[in-house]
GROMACS .gro file of C-alpha atoms in nm:
model
  195
    1UNK     CA    1   8.270   3.241  18.640
    2UNK     CA    2   8.319   3.012  18.938
    3UNK     CA    3   8.576   2.810  18.743
    4UNK     CA    4   8.769   3.126  18.662
    5UNK     CA    5   8.773   3.236  19.027
    6UNK     CA    6   8.876   2.888  19.141
    7UNK     CA    7   9.152   2.885  18.879
    8UNK     CA    8   9.276   3.222  19.002
    9UNK     CA    9   9.295   3.084  19.358
   10UNK     CA   10   9.467   2.761  19.250
   11UNK     CA   11   9.714   2.960  19.042
   12UNK     CA   12   9.785   3.191  19.334
   13UNK     CA   13   9.849   2.897  19.567
   14UNK     CA   14  10.102   2.749  19.323
   15UNK     CA   15  10.264   3.084  19.248
   16UNK     CA   16  10.305   3.168  19.617
   17UNK     CA   17  10.547   2.877  19.675
   18UNK     CA   18  10.880   3.061  19.743
   19UNK     CA   19  11.118   2.812  19.585
   20UNK     CA   20  11.425   3.037  19.607
   21UNK     CA   21  11.381   3.082  19.980
   22UNK     CA   22  11.303   2.716  20.041
   23UNK     CA   23  11.599   2.586  19.841
   24UNK     CA   24  11.852   2.820  20.001
   25UNK     CA   25  11.722   2.737  20.350
   26UNK     CA   26  11.748   2.365  20.280
   27UNK     CA   27  12.104   2.421  20.154
   28UNK     CA   28  12.195   2.607  20.474
   29UNK     CA   29  12.283   2.942  20.318
   30UNK     CA   30  12.202   3.272  20.489
   31UNK     CA   31  11.853   3.415  20.457
   32UNK     CA   32  11.810   3.510  20.093
   33UNK     CA   33  11.619   3.824  20.189
   34UNK     CA   34  11.926   3.959  20.373
   35UNK     CA   35  12.162   3.962  20.075
   36UNK     CA   36  12.183   4.144  19.743
   37UNK     CA   37  11.847   4.283  19.639
   38UNK     CA   38  11.664   4.089  19.911
   39UNK     CA   39  11.461   3.928  19.636
   40UNK     CA   40  11.360   3.559  19.651
   41UNK     CA   41  11.420   3.493  19.281
   42UNK     CA   42  11.693   3.316  19.084
   43UNK     CA   43  11.909   3.624  19.022
   44UNK     CA   44  11.948   3.685  19.394
   45UNK     CA   45  12.001   3.314  19.462
   46UNK     CA   46  12.292   3.337  19.217
   47UNK     CA   47  12.448   3.600  19.444
   48UNK     CA   48  12.492   3.331  19.709
   49UNK     CA   49  12.742   3.167  19.476
   50UNK     CA   50  12.523   2.861  19.429
   51UNK     CA   51  12.464   2.831  19.056
   52UNK     CA   52  12.286   2.500  19.105
   53UNK     CA   53  12.033   2.652  19.342
   54UNK     CA   54  11.985   2.951  19.112
   55UNK     CA   55  11.913   2.722  18.816
   56UNK     CA   56  11.672   2.514  19.023
   57UNK     CA   57  11.495   2.829  19.144
   58UNK     CA   58  11.463   2.961  18.789
   59UNK     CA   59  11.321   2.632  18.667
   60UNK     CA   60  11.076   2.581  18.954
   61UNK     CA   61  10.954   2.943  18.954
   62UNK     CA   62  10.886   2.910  18.582
   63UNK     CA   63  10.724   2.568  18.606
   64UNK     CA   64  10.479   2.675  18.875
   65UNK     CA   65  10.340   2.927  18.627
   66UNK     CA   66  10.326   2.671  18.347
   67UNK     CA   67  10.171   2.407  18.572
   68UNK     CA   68   9.900   2.645  18.693
   69UNK     CA   69   9.799   2.731  18.336
   70UNK     CA   70   9.799   2.374  18.204
   71UNK     CA   71   9.625   2.225  18.507
   72UNK     CA   72   9.341   2.476  18.514
   73UNK     CA   73   9.305   2.483  18.136
   74UNK     CA   74   9.266   2.103  18.139
   75UNK     CA   75   8.986   2.112  18.393
   76UNK     CA   76   8.827   2.450  18.323
   77UNK     CA   77   8.905   2.561  17.969
   78UNK     CA   78   9.117   2.835  17.819
   79UNK     CA   79   8.980   3.122  18.030
   80UNK     CA   80   9.049   2.926  18.347
   81UNK     CA   81   9.405   2.869  18.225
   82UNK     CA   82   9.453   3.242  18.172
   83UNK     CA   83   9.312   3.318  18.518
   84UNK     CA   84   9.543   3.059  18.674
   85UNK     CA   85   9.841   3.216  18.497
   86UNK     CA   86   9.755   3.556  18.638
   87UNK     CA   87   9.700   3.399  18.979
   88UNK     CA   88  10.040   3.228  18.971
   89UNK     CA   89  10.209   3.553  18.878
   90UNK     CA   90  10.032   3.743  19.156
   91UNK     CA   91  10.114   3.463  19.401
   92UNK     CA   92  10.482   3.493  19.322
   93UNK     CA   93  10.477   3.873  19.358
   94UNK     CA   94  10.261   3.878  19.671
   95UNK     CA   95  10.286   3.544  19.858
   96UNK     CA   96  10.070   3.532  20.167
   97UNK     CA   97  10.334   3.318  20.344
   98UNK     CA   98  10.590   3.600  20.323
   99UNK     CA   99  10.357   3.884  20.420
  100UNK     CA  100  10.299   3.957  20.050
  101UNK     CA  101  10.667   4.039  19.990
  102UNK     CA  102  10.766   3.810  19.706
  103UNK     CA  103  10.981   3.807  19.396
  104UNK     CA  104  10.975   4.020  19.086
  105UNK     CA  105  10.805   3.761  18.872
  106UNK     CA  106  11.038   3.718  18.574
  107UNK     CA  107  11.064   3.338  18.575
  108UNK     CA  108  10.696   3.295  18.656
  109UNK     CA  109  10.606   3.542  18.379
  110UNK     CA  110  10.802   3.326  18.133
  111UNK     CA  111  10.646   3.008  18.271
  112UNK     CA  112  10.296   3.146  18.227
  113UNK     CA  113  10.389   3.247  17.873
  114UNK     CA  114  10.498   2.891  17.800
  115UNK     CA  115  10.170   2.756  17.933
  116UNK     CA  116   9.956   3.000  17.735
  117UNK     CA  117  10.136   2.983  17.397
  118UNK     CA  118  10.483   2.839  17.347
  119UNK     CA  119  10.582   3.050  17.041
  120UNK     CA  120  10.545   3.364  17.254
  121UNK     CA  121  10.759   3.199  17.520
  122UNK     CA  122  11.034   3.131  17.266
  123UNK     CA  123  11.038   3.496  17.161
  124UNK     CA  124  11.035   3.624  17.521
  125UNK     CA  125  11.307   3.381  17.629
  126UNK     CA  126  11.522   3.470  17.326
  127UNK     CA  127  11.484   3.842  17.396
  128UNK     CA  128  11.570   3.791  17.763
  129UNK     CA  129  11.872   3.577  17.681
  130UNK     CA  130  12.001   3.813  17.415
  131UNK     CA  131  11.978   4.122  17.635
  132UNK     CA  132  12.115   3.937  17.939
  133UNK     CA  133  12.419   3.808  17.751
  134UNK     CA  134  12.486   4.143  17.586
  135UNK     CA  135  12.442   4.359  17.897
  136UNK     CA  136  12.476   4.116  18.192
  137UNK     CA  137  12.178   4.299  18.345
  138UNK     CA  138  11.904   4.052  18.436
  139UNK     CA  139  11.664   4.335  18.516
  140UNK     CA  140  11.709   4.506  18.179
  141UNK     CA  141  11.659   4.175  18.000
  142UNK     CA  142  11.340   4.113  18.196
  143UNK     CA  143  11.200   4.459  18.126
  144UNK     CA  144  11.257   4.433  17.751
  145UNK     CA  145  11.125   4.075  17.732
  146UNK     CA  146  10.811   4.169  17.925
  147UNK     CA  147  10.731   4.443  17.673
  148UNK     CA  148  10.800   4.216  17.377
  149UNK     CA  149  10.558   3.949  17.501
  150UNK     CA  150  10.223   4.132  17.467
  151UNK     CA  151  10.345   4.268  17.133
  152UNK     CA  152  10.392   3.910  17.010
  153UNK     CA  153  10.035   3.828  17.110
  154UNK     CA  154   9.905   4.139  16.937
  155UNK     CA  155  10.090   4.051  16.618
  156UNK     CA  156   9.936   3.703  16.640
  157UNK     CA  157   9.588   3.861  16.664
  158UNK     CA  158   9.534   3.740  17.022
  159UNK     CA  159   9.414   4.059  17.194
  160UNK     CA  160   9.289   3.887  17.511
  161UNK     CA  161   9.626   3.729  17.573
  162UNK     CA  162   9.800   4.055  17.486
  163UNK     CA  163   9.593   4.235  17.750
  164UNK     CA  164   9.676   3.973  18.013
  165UNK     CA  165  10.048   4.002  17.946
  166UNK     CA  166  10.033   4.382  17.928
  167UNK     CA  167   9.888   4.382  18.281
  168UNK     CA  168  10.154   4.139  18.398
  169UNK     CA  169  10.428   4.342  18.229
  170UNK     CA  170  10.305   4.659  18.402
  171UNK     CA  171  10.325   4.483  18.740
  172UNK     CA  172  10.670   4.349  18.654
  173UNK     CA  173  10.790   4.701  18.570
  174UNK     CA  174  10.642   4.831  18.894
  175UNK     CA  175  10.826   4.564  19.094
  176UNK     CA  176  11.145   4.658  18.908
  177UNK     CA  177  11.123   5.030  18.994
  178UNK     CA  178  11.437   5.017  19.215
  179UNK     CA  179  11.623   4.830  18.941
  180UNK     CA  180  11.520   5.091  18.685
  181UNK     CA  181  11.653   5.365  18.912
  182UNK     CA  182  11.984   5.178  18.953
  183UNK     CA  183  12.009   5.114  18.579
  184UNK     CA  184  11.971   5.486  18.515
  185UNK     CA  185  12.231   5.563  18.781
  186UNK     CA  186  12.472   5.296  18.654
  187UNK     CA  187  12.474   5.112  18.987
  188UNK     CA  188  12.266   4.807  18.900
  189UNK     CA  189  12.430   4.474  18.987
  190UNK     CA  190  12.525   4.250  18.698
  191UNK     CA  191  12.451   3.881  18.657
  192UNK     CA  192  12.694   3.668  18.853
  193UNK     CA  193  12.805   3.936  19.099
  194UNK     CA  194  12.806   3.823  19.459
  195UNK     CA  195  12.645   4.028  19.733
   0.00000   0.00000   0.00000
């Protein structure tokens, strides 16, 4: 039990690193939280016009989830890896350094998926990419991919993993409530649009 709690804390610490905010500050752009959606994730970084920073944010936000899972699984076993994945996701959503106002968790969700079971990651990434290319709505792609992920685990007869990702998907949908409202109203910003 102690290993699981420690893994949750380690995962949270990794997940709470706000790479989007750090990269844009280092690059000298305006405060990321003052443009577009105000989010600290890759989609909002893209609205600064810096595709390189957006790609780096996407990669680093994903890798912090993967790293948390693999690190804690190595030292504490599979349950510790799962706890670290949840911790990383929660850290990204609610980072203590930003008064618990973080990102929406899409990249970190995918990174945790990669760390837990790479076939599920491939399905989730393919769903996200397909919806994103077809609609140019990052939020819609994320919502659909997040629902597909626990289904993949269920079909693979991995109910514990499915439950973990169902909880994460529910949080992701909650964080996307404004996006859902804009999607329904037809006012959601598309990928690549500047603020």
